[in-house]
mmCIF file of C-alpha atoms and ligand atoms in Angstrom:
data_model
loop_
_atom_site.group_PDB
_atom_site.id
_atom_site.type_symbol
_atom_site.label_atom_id
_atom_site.label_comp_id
_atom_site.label_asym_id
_atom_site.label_seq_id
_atom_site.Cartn_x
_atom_site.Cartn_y
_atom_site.Cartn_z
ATOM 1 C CA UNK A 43 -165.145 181.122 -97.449
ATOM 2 C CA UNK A 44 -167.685 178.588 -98.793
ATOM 3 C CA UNK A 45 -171.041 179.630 -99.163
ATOM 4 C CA UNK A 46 -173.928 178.521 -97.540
ATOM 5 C CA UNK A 47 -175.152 177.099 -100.981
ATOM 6 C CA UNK A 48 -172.183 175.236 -101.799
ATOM 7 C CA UNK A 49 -172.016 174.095 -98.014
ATOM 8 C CA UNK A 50 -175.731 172.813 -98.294
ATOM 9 C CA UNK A 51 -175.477 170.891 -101.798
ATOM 10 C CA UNK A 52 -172.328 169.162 -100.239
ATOM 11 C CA UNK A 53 -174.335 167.984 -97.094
ATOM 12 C CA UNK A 54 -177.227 167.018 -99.302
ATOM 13 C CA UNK A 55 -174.720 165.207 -101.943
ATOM 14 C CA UNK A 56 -174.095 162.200 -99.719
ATOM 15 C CA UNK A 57 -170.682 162.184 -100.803
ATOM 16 C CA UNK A 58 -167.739 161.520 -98.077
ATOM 17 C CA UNK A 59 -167.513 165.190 -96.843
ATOM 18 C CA UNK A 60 -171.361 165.334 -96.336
ATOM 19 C CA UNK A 61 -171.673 164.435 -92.474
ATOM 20 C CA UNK A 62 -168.570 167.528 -92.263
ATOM 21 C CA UNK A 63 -171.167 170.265 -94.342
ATOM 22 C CA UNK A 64 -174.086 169.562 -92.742
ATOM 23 C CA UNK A 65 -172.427 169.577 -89.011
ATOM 24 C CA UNK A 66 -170.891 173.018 -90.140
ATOM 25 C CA UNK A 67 -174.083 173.860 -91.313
ATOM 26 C CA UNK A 68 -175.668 173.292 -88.249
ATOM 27 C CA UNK A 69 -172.521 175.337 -86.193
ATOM 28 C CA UNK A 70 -172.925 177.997 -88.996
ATOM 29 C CA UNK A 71 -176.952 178.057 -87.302
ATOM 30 C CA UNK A 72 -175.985 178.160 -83.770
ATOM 31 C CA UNK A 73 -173.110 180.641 -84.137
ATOM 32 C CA UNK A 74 -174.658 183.008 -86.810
ATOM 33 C CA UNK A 75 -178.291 182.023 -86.277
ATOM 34 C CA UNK A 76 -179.089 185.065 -89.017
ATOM 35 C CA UNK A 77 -177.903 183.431 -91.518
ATOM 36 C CA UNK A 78 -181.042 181.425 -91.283
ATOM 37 C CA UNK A 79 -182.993 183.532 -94.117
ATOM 38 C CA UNK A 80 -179.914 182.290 -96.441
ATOM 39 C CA UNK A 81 -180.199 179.066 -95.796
ATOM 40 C CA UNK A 82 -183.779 179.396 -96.609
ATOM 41 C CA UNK A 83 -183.520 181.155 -99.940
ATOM 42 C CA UNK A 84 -181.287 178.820 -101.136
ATOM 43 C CA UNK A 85 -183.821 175.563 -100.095
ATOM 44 C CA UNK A 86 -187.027 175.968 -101.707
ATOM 45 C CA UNK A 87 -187.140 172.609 -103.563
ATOM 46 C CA UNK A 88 -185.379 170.624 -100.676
ATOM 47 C CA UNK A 89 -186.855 168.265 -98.564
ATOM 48 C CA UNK A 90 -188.903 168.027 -95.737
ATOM 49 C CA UNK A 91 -189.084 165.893 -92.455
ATOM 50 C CA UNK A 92 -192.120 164.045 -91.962
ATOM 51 C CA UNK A 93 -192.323 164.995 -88.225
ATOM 52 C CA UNK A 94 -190.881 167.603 -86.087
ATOM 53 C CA UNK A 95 -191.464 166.568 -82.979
ATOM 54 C CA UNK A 96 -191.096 169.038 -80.045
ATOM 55 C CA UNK A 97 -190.381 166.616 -76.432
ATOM 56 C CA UNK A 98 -191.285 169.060 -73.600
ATOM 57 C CA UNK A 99 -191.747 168.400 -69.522
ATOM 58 C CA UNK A 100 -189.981 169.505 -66.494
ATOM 59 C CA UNK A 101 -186.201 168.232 -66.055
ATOM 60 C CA UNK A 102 -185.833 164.676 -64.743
ATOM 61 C CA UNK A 103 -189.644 163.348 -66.257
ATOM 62 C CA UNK A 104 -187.667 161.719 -68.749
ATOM 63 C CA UNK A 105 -187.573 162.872 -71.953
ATOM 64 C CA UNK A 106 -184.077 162.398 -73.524
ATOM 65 C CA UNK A 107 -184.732 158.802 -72.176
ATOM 66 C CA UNK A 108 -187.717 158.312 -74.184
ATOM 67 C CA UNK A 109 -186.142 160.679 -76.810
ATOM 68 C CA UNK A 110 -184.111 157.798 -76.953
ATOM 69 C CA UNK A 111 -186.526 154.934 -76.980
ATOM 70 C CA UNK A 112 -188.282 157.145 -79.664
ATOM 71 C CA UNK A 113 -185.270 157.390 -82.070
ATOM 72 C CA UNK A 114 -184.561 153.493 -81.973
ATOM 73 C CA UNK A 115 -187.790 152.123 -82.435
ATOM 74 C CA UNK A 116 -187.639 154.949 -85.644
ATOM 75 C CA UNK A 117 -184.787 153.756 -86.780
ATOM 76 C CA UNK A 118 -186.283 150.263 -86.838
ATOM 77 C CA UNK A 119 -189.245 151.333 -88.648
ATOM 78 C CA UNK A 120 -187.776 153.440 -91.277
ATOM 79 C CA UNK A 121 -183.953 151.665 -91.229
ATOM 80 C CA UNK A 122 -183.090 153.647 -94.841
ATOM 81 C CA UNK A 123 -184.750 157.178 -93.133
ATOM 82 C CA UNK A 124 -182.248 159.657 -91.444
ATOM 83 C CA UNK A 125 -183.193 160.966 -88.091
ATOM 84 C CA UNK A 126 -182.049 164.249 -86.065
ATOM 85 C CA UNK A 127 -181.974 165.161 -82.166
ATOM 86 C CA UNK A 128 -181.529 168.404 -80.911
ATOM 87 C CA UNK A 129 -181.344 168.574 -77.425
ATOM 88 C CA UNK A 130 -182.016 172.224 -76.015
ATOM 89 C CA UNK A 131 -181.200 171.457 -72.589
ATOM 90 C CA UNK A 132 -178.292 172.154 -70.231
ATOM 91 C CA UNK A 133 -178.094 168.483 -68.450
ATOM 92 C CA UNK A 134 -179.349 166.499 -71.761
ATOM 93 C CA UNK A 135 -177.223 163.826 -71.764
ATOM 94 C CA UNK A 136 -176.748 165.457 -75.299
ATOM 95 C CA UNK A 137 -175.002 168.171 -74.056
ATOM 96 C CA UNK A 138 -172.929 165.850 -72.105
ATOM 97 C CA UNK A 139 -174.026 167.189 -68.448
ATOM 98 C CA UNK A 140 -175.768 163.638 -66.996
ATOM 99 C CA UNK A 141 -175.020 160.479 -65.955
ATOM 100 C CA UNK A 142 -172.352 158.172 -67.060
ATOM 101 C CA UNK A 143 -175.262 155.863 -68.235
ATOM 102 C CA UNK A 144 -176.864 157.943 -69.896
ATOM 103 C CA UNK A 145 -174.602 159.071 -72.130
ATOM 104 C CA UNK A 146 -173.186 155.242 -72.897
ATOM 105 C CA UNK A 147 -176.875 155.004 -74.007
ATOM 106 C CA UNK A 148 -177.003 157.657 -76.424
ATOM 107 C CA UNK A 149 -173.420 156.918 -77.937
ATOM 108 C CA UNK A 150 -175.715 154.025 -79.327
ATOM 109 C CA UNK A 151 -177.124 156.448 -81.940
ATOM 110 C CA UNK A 152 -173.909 158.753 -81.960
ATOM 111 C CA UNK A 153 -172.369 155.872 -84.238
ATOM 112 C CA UNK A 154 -175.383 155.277 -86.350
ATOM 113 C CA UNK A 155 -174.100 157.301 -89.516
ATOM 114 C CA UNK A 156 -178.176 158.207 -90.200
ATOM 115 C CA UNK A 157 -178.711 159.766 -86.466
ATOM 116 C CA UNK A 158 -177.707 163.597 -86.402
ATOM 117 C CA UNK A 159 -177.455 164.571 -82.674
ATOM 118 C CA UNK A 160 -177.194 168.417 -81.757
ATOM 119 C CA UNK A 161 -176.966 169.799 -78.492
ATOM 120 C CA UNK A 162 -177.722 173.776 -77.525
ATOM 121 C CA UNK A 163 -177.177 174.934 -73.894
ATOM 122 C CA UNK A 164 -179.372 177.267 -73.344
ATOM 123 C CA UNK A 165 -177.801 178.908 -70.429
ATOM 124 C CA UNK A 166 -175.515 181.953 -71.143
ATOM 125 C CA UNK A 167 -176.632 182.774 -74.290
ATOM 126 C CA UNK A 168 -178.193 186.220 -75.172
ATOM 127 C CA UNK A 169 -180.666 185.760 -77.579
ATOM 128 C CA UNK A 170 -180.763 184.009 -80.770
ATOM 129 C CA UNK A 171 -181.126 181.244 -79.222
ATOM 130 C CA UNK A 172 -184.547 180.162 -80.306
ATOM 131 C CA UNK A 173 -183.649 181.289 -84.062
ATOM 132 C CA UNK A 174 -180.505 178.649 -83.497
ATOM 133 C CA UNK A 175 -182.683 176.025 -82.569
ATOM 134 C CA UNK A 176 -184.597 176.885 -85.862
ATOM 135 C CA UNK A 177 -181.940 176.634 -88.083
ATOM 136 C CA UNK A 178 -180.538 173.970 -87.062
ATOM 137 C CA UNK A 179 -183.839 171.885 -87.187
ATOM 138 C CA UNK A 180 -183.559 173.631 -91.148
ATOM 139 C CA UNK A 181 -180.791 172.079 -91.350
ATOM 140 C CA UNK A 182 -181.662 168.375 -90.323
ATOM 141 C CA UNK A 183 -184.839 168.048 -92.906
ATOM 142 C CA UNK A 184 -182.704 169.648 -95.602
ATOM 143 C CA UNK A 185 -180.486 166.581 -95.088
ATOM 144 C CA UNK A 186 -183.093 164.453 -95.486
ATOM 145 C CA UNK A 187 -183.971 163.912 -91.828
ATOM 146 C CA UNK A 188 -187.573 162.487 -92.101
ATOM 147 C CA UNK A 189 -187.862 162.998 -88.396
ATOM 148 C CA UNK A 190 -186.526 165.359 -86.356
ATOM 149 C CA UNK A 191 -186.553 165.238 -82.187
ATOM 150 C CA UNK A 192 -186.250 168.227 -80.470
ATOM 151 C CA UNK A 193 -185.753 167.678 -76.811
ATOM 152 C CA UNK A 194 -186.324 171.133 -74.388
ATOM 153 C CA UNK A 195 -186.350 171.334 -70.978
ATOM 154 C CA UNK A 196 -190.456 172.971 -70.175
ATOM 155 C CA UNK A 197 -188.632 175.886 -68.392
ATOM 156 C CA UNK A 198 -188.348 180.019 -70.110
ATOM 157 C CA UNK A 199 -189.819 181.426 -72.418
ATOM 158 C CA UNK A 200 -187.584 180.428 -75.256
ATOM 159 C CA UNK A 201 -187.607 176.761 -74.448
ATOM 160 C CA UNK A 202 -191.477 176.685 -74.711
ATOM 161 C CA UNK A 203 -190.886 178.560 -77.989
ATOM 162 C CA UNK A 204 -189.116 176.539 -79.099
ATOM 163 C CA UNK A 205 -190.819 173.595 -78.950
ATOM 164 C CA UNK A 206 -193.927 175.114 -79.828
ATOM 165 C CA UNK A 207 -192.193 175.850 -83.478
ATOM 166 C CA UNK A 208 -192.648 172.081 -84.072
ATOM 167 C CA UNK A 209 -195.554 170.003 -86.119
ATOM 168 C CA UNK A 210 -196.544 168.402 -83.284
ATOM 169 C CA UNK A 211 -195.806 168.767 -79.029
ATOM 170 C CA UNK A 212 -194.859 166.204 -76.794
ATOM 171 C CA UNK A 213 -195.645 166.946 -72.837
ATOM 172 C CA UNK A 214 -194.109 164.356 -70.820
ATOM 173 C CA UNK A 215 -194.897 163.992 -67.488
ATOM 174 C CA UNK A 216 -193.545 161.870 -64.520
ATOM 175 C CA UNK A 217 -194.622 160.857 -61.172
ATOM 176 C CA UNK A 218 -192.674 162.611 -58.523
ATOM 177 C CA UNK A 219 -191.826 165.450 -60.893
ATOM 178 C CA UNK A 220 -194.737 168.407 -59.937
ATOM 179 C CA UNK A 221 -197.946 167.881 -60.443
ATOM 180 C CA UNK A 222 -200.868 168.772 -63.458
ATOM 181 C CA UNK A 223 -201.698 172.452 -61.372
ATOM 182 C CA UNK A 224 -198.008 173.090 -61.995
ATOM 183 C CA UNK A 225 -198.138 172.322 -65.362
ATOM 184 C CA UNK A 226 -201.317 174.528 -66.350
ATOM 185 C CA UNK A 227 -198.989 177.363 -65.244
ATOM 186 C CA UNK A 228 -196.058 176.941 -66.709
ATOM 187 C CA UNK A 229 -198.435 176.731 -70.049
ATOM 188 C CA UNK A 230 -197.588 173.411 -70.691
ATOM 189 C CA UNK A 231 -200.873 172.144 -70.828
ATOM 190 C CA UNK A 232 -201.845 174.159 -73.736
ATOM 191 C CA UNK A 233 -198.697 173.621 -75.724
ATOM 192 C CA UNK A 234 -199.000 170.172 -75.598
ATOM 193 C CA UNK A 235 -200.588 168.068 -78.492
ATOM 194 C CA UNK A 236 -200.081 164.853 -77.107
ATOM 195 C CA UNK A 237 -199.062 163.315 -73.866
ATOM 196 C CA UNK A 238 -197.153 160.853 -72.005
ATOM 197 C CA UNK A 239 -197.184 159.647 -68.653
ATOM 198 C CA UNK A 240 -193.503 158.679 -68.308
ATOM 199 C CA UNK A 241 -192.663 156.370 -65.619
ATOM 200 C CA UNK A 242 -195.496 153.801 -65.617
ATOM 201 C CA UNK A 243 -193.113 151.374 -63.779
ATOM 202 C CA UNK A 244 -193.637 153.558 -60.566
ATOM 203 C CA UNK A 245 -197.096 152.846 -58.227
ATOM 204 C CA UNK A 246 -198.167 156.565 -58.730
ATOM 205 C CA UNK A 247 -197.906 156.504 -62.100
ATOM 206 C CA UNK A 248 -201.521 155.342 -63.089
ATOM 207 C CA UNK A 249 -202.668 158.438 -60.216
ATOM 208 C CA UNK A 250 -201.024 160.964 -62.496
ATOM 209 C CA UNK A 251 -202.356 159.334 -65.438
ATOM 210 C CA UNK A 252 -206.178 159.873 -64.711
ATOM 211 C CA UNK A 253 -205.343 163.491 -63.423
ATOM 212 C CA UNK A 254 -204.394 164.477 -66.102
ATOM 213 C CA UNK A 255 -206.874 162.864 -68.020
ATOM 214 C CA UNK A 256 -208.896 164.398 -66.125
ATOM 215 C CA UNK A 257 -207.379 168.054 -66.169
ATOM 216 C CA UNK A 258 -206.959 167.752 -70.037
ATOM 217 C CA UNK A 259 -210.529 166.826 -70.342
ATOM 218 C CA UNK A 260 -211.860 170.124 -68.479
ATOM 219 C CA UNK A 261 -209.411 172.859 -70.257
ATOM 220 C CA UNK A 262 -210.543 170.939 -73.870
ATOM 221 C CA UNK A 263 -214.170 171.198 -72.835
ATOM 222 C CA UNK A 264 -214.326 174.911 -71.381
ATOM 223 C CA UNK A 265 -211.575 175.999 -74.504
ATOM 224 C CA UNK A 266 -214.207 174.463 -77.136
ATOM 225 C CA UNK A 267 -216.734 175.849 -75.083
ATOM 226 C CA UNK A 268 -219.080 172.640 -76.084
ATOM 227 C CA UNK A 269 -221.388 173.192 -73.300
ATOM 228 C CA UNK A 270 -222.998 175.810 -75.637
ATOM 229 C CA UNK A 271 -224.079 175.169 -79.436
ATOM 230 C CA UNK A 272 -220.397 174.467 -80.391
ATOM 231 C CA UNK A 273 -220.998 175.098 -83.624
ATOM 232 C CA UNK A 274 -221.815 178.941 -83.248
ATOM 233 C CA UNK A 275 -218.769 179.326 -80.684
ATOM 234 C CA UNK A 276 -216.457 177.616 -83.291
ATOM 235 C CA UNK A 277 -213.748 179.234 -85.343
ATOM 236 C CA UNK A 278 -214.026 178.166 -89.293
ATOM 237 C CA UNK A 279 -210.633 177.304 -89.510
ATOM 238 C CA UNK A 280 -209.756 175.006 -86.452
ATOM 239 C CA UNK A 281 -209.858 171.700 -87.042
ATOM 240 C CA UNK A 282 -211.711 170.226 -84.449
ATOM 241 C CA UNK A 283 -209.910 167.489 -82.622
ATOM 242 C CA UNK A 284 -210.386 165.061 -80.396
ATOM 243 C CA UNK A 285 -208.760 165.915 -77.002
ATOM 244 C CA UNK A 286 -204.485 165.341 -76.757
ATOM 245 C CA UNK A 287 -204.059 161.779 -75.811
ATOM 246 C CA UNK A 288 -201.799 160.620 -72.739
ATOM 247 C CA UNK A 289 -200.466 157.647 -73.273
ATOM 248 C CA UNK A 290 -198.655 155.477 -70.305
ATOM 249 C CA UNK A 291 -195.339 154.849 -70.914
ATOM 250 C CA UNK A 292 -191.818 153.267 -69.425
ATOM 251 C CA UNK A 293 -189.016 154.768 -71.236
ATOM 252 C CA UNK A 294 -186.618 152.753 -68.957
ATOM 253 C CA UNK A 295 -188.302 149.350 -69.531
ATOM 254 C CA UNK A 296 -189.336 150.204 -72.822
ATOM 255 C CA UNK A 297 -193.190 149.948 -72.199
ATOM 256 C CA UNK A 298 -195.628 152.019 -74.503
ATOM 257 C CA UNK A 299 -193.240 152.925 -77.065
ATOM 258 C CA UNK A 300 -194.441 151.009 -79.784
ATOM 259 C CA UNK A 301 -198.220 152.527 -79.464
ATOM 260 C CA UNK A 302 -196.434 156.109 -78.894
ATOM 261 C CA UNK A 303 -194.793 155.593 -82.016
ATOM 262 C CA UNK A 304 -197.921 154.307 -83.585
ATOM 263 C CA UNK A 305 -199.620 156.984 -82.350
ATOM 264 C CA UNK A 306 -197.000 159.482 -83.945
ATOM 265 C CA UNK A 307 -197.012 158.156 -87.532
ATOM 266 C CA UNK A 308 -200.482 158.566 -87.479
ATOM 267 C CA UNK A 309 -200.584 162.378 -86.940
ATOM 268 C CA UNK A 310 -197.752 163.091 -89.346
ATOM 269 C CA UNK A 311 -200.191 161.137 -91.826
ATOM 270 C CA UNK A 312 -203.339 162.695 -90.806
ATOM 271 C CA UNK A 313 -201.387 166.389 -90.810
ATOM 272 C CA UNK A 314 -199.175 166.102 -93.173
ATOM 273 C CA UNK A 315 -200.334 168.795 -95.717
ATOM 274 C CA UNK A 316 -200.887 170.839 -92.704
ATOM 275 C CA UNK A 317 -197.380 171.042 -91.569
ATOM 276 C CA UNK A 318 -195.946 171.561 -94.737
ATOM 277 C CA UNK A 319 -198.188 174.828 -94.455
ATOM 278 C CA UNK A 320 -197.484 175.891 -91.764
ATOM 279 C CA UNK A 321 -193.748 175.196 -92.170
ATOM 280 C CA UNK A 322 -194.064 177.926 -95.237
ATOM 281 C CA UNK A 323 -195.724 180.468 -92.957
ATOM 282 C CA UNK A 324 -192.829 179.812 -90.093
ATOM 283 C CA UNK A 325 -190.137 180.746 -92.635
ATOM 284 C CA UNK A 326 -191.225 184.124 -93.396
ATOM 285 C CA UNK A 327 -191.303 184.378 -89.499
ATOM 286 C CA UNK A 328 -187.727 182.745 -89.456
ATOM 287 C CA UNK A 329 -186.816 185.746 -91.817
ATOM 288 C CA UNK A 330 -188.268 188.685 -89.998
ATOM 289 C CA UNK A 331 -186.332 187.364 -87.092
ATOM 290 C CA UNK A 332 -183.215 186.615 -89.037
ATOM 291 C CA UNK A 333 -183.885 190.741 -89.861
ATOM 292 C CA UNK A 334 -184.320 191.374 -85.642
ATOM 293 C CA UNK A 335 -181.122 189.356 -84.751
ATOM 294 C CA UNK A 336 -178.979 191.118 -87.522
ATOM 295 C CA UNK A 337 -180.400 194.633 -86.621
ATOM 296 C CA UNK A 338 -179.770 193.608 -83.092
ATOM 297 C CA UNK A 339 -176.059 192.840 -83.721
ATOM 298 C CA UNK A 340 -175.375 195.716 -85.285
ATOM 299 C CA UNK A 341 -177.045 198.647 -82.854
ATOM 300 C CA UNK A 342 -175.326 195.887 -80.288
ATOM 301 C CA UNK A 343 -171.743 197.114 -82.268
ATOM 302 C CA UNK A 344 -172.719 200.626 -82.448
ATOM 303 C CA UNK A 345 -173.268 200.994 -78.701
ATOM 304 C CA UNK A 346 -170.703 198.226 -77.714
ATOM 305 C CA UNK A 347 -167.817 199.017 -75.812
ATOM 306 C CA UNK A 348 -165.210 199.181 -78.536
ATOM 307 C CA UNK A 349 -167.293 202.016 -79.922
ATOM 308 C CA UNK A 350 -167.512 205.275 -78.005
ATOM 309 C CA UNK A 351 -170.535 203.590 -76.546
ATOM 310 C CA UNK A 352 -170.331 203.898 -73.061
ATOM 311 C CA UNK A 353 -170.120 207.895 -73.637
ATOM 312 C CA UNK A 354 -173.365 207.961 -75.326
ATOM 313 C CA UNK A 355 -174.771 206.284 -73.228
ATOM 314 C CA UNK A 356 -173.417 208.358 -70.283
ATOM 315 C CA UNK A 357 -174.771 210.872 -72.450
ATOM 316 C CA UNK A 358 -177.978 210.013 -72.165
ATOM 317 C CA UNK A 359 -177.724 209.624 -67.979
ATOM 318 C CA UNK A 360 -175.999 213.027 -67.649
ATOM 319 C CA UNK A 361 -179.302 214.544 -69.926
ATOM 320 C CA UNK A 362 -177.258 215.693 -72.746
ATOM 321 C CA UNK A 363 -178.595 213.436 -75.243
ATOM 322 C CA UNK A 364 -182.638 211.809 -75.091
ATOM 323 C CA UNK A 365 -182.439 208.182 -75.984
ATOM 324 C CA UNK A 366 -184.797 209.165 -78.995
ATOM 325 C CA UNK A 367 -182.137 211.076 -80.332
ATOM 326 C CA UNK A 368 -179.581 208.553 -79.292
ATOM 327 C CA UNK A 369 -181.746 205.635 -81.045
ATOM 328 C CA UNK A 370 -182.296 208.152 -84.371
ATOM 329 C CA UNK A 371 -178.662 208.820 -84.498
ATOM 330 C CA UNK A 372 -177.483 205.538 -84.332
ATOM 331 C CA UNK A 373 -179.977 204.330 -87.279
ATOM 332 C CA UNK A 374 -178.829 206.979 -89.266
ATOM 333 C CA UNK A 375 -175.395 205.841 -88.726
ATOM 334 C CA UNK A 376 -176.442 202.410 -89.664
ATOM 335 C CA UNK A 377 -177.947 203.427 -92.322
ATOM 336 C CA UNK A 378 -174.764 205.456 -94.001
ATOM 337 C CA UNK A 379 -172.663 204.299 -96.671
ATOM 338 C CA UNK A 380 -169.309 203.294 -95.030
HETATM 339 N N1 LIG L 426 -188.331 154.438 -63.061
HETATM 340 C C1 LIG L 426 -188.141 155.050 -64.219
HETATM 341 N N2 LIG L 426 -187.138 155.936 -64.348
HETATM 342 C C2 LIG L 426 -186.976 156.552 -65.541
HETATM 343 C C3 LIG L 426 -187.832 156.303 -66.638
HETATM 344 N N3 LIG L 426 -187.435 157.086 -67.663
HETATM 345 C C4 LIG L 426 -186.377 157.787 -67.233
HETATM 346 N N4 LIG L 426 -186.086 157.479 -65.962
HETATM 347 C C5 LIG L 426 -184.998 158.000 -65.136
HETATM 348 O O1 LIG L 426 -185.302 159.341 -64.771
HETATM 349 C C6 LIG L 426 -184.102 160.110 -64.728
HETATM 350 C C7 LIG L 426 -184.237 161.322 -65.635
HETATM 351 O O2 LIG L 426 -184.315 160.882 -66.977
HETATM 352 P P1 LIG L 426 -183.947 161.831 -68.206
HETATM 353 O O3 LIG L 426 -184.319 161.083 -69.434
HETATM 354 O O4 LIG L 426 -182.571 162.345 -68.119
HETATM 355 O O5 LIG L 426 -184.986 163.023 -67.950
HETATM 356 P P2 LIG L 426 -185.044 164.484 -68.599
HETATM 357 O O6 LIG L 426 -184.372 165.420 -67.660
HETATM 358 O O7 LIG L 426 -186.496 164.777 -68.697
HETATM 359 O O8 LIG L 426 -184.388 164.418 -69.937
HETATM 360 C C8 LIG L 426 -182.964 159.185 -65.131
HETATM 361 O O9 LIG L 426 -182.354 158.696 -63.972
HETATM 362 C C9 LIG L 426 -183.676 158.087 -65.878
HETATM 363 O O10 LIG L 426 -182.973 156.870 -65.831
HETATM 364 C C10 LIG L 426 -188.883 155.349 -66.474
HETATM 365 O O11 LIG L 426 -189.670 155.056 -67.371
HETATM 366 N N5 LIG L 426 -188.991 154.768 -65.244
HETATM 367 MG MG1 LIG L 427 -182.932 165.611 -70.862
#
């Protein structure tokens, strides 16, 4: 089997089996998402995106549209610069559950040789799922993606997480599609770093727009807590910033992308250093839950039903055995030379 290392320095040669490694690379991710930490090891000089940027909202607001809109006008900019989707989303066009139309859209970038498109489906899966999404996104900047677009529906507690793990959030919002009290419970206000108001086409659109405004405006003020000496209040090491932005947008006339665009080269400017930071801290996250998954696999075998493990754990309901004892026993096994 080839390893990892000789799998990356073929995707990163740009030689004609290139596009092959790093697609098995990113399988290798989703399959075996602990393999993650070896990936890593192996990628310390490699390079980085520019922008990771996490597209978030409920289903339907319109975000592999404007994930879309986003990628082209990208590729216009930066015509030499690679560029990767992942789409963690069950009806993502991506993932091939939507509209005819849709997906004749996105086969626009599916033969653009510089677009990388990845699609998860997050439904049925058992964990590792969030460390997936990880490695693949690895996997795109070590390829030389300068951007990477990761599209997740704003539902469970992985999806969130996994936008959250990029530079910068993206809440998109629609008319029609719940409104802003919604969204400060399902935590999306708070996640988000900058927002659009999808759907500008639509009458109600300019409504939402100032609600949220509006909304965004209070939680900023009562988080910052700048009704009293803000300085005093303030933690040292947040940079304060100006509240998120919501800009009005059309992803299906293509209004507002240009100044959305604008507006997201000037972050990954202004943060740059920042992200490259943080990105260090995230891996030696990514590795203690490389370390989880793989422990979790293999107390998963030991108890699995191939195993004796349906008697010990009978063992435990009949009293015979505590689950303490059960639990040491099983990390001693582990543990034992085989
Ligand atoms: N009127 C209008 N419809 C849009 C706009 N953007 C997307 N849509 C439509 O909204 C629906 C959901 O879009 P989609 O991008 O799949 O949303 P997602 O579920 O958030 O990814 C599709 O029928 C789109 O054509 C827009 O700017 N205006
Ligand atoms: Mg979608």
């Amino acid at each position: 089997m080839t390893s990892l290392e000789d799998m990356s320095a073929e995707a990163r040669s740009g030689g004609p089996l290139a596009q092959r490694a790093a697609a098995r690379l990113m399988t290798i991710m989703t399959d075996q998402p602990q393999r993650l930490a070896e990936l890593l090891a192996g990628s310390r000089d490699w390079p980085q995106p520019r922008l990771v940027l996490g597209i978030t909202g409920a289903p339907g607001s319109g975000k592999s549209t404007l994930t879309d809109r986003i990628a082209t006008e990208v590729r216009r900019r930066r015509p030499d610069s690679r560029l990767g989707i992942l789409a963690v989303d069950p009806s993502s066009p991506f993932t091939g559950g939507a509209l005819l139309g849709d997906r004749v859209r996105m086969m626009r970038h599916a033969t653009d040789p510089q677009v990388f498109i990845r699609s998860l489906a997050s439904r049925g899966r058992l964990g590792g799922l969030a460390l997936g999404a990880k490695g693949v996104v690895r996997v795109m900047g070590l390829i030389g993606c300068e951007t990477v677009i990761v599209e997740t529906v704003g539902v469970g507690q992985s999806e969130v997480e996994i936008a959250g793990n990029a530079d910068l959030v993206l809440v998109v919002l629609a008319p029609g599609q719940g409104d802003t009290v919604q969204m400060l419970k399902a935590g999306l206000m708070e996640a988000g770093e900058l927002f659009v108001v999808n759907k500008a086409d639509r009458p109600d659109a300019e409504r939402l727009h100032q609600q949220l405004l509006t909304a965004l405006e209070t939680s900023y003020f009562a988080r910052h807590d700048l009704s009293f000496g803000a300085d005093e209040k303030m933690d040292c090491n947040e940079v304060l910033t100006d509240p998120p932005k919501v800009l009005l947008c059309s992803a299906a006339e293509d209004q507002g992308i240009a100044e959305l665009v604008d507006e997201l080269e000037r972050l990954a400017e202004l943060n740059a250093e920042r992200w490259l930071a943080r990105r260090e801290e995230q891996a030696v996250e990514e590795v203690r839950q490389a370390v989880i998954e793989e422990v979790r696999l293999r107390v998963l075998h030991a108890v699995g039903d191939n195993n004796g493990g349906p008697a010990r754990l009978r063992g435990v309901l009949a009293g015979s055995e505590s689950l303490d004892t059960l639990v040491d026993n099983v990390l001693v096994e582990l543990a034992a030379p085989n």
